[in-house]
Coordinates of C-alpha atoms in Angstrom, one line a residue:
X24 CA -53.8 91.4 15.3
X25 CA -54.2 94.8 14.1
X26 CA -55.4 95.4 10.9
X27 CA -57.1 98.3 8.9
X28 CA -57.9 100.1 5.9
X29 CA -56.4 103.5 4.1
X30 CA -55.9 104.8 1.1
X31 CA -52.3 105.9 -0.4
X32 CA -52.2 107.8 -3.5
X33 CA -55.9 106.7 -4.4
X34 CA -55.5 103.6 -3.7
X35 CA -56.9 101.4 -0.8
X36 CA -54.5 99.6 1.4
X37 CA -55.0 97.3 4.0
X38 CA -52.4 97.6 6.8
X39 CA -52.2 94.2 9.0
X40 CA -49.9 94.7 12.0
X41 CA -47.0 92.2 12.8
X42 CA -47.7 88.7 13.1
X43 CA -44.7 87.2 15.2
X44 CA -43.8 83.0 14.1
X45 CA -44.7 81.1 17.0
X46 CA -46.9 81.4 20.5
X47 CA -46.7 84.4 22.5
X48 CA -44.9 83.4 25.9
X49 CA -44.9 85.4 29.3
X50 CA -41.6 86.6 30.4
X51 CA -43.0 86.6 34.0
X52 CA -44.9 83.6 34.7
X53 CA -43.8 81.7 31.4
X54 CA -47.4 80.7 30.6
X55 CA -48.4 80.8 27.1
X56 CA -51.0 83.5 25.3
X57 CA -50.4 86.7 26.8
X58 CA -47.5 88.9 27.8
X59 CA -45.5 89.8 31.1
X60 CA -46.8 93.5 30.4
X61 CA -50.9 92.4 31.0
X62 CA -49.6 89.4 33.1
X63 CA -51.3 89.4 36.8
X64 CA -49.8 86.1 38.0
X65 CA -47.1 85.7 40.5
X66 CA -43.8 85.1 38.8
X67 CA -42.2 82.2 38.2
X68 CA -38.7 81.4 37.0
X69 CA -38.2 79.3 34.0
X70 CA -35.2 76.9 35.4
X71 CA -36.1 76.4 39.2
X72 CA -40.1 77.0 39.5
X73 CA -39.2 79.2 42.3
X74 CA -41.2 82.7 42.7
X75 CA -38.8 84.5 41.3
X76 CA -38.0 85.7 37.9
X77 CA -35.7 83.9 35.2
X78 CA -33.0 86.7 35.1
X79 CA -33.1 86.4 39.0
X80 CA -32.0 83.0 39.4
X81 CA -29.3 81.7 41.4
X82 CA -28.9 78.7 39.1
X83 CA -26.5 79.3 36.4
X84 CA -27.3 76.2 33.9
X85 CA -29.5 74.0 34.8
X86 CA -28.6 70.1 34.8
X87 CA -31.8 68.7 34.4
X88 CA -34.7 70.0 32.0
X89 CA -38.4 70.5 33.7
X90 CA -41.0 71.9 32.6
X91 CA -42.7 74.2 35.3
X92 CA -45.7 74.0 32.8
X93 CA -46.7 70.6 32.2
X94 CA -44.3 69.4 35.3
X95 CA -42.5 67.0 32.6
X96 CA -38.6 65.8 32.3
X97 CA -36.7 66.7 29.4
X98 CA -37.6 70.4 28.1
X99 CA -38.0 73.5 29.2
X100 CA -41.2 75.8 29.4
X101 CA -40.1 77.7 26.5
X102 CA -39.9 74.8 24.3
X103 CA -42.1 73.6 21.4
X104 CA -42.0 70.4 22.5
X105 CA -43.9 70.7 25.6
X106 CA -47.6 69.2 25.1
X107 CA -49.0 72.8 26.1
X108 CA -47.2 74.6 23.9
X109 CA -50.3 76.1 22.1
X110 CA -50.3 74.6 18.0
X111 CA -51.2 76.7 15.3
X112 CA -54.7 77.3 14.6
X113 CA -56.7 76.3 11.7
X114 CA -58.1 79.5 10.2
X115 CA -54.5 81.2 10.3
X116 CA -52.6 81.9 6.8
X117 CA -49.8 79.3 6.4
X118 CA -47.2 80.5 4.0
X119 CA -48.0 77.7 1.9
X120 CA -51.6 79.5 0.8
X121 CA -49.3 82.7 0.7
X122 CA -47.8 80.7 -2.4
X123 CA -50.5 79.4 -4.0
X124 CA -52.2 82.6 -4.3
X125 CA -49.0 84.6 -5.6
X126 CA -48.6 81.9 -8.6
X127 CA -52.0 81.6 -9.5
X128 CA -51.1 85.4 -10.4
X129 CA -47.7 85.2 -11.7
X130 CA -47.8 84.3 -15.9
X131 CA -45.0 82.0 -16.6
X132 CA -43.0 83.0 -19.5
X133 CA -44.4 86.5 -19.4
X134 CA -42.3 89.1 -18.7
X135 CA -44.1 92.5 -17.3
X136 CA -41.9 94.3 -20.3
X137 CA -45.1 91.9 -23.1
X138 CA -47.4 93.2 -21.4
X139 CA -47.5 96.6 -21.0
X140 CA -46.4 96.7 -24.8
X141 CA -50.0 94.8 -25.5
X142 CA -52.3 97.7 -27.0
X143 CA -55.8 98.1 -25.3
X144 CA -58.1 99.7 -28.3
X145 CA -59.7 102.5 -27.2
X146 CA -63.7 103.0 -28.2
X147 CA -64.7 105.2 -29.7
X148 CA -67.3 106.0 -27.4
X149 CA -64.9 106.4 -24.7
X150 CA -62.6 109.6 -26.8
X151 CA -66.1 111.6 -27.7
X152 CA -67.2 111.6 -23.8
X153 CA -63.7 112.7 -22.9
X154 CA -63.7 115.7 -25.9
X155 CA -67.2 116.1 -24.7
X156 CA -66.3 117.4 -21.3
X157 CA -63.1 118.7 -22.2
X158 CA -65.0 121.2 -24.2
X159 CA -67.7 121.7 -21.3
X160 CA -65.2 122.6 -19.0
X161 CA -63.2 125.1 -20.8
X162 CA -65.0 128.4 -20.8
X163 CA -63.9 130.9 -23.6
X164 CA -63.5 134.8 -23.2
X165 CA -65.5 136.5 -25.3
X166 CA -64.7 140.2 -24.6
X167 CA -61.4 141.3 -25.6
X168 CA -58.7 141.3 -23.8
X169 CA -57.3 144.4 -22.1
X170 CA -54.6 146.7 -23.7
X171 CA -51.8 148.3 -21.6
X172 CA -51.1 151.7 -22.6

């Protein structure tokens, strides 16, 4: 998955690229994990097994479901029911987690409207530095100004 840093506006983003639901699945040799555009295998169609691909096929519906994967009656190779259809993995981010984080941040009962309306004091300390180099970085004219005759 592709996934990188920026920064928008001063801030820092982090750009993750499209994660598709489910398993990738060639379009040419119907094998799992990798596309028909970096697919070197021979093709192979999805209702007869023949060499041949799917949109190629003679056979308009097929009667009886095989599996030219696991070479098993009653589904197809593009089904999620076949034993080597590949499962999710561990370490991948379910929704669920997706959840949990979100309303661990969410406030019940708080609306955003309370609070920005909450004052944050400001020190002291933090208005004199600011004068402070305001007043470094302003440079005054001491000559006089010119006079247009």
């Amino acid at each position: 998955m592709l996934k990188y840093s920026n920064t928008l506006s001063y801030l820092s983003i982090t750009v993750d690229g499209f994660n598709r639901k489910g398993a990738t699945q060639c379009f040419k040799c119907n094998l799992f994990n990798h596309t028909a555009e970096n697919c070197h295998l021979a093709p192979r169609c999805l209702k007869c097994g023949n060499e041949h691909q799917t949109r190629e096929c003679q056979i308009v519906k097929v009667d009886t479901l095989f599996c030219i994967n696991c070479e098993i009656y009653g589904h197809l190779a593009n089904c999620s029911k076949c034993p080597l259809y590949p499962k999710p993995r561990k370490d991948t981010i379910t929704q669920t987690n997706y959840t949990i984080t979100v309303n661990s941040i969410v406030r019940p009962n708080i609306t955003f409207a309370q609070i920005a309306k909450t004052n944050h004091p400001v020190t002291p300390q933090q208005m004199a530095a600011l004068a402070t180099l305001a007043h470094e970085n302003t440079k005054y004219r001491t000559d006089p100004l010119p006079t247009i005759r």
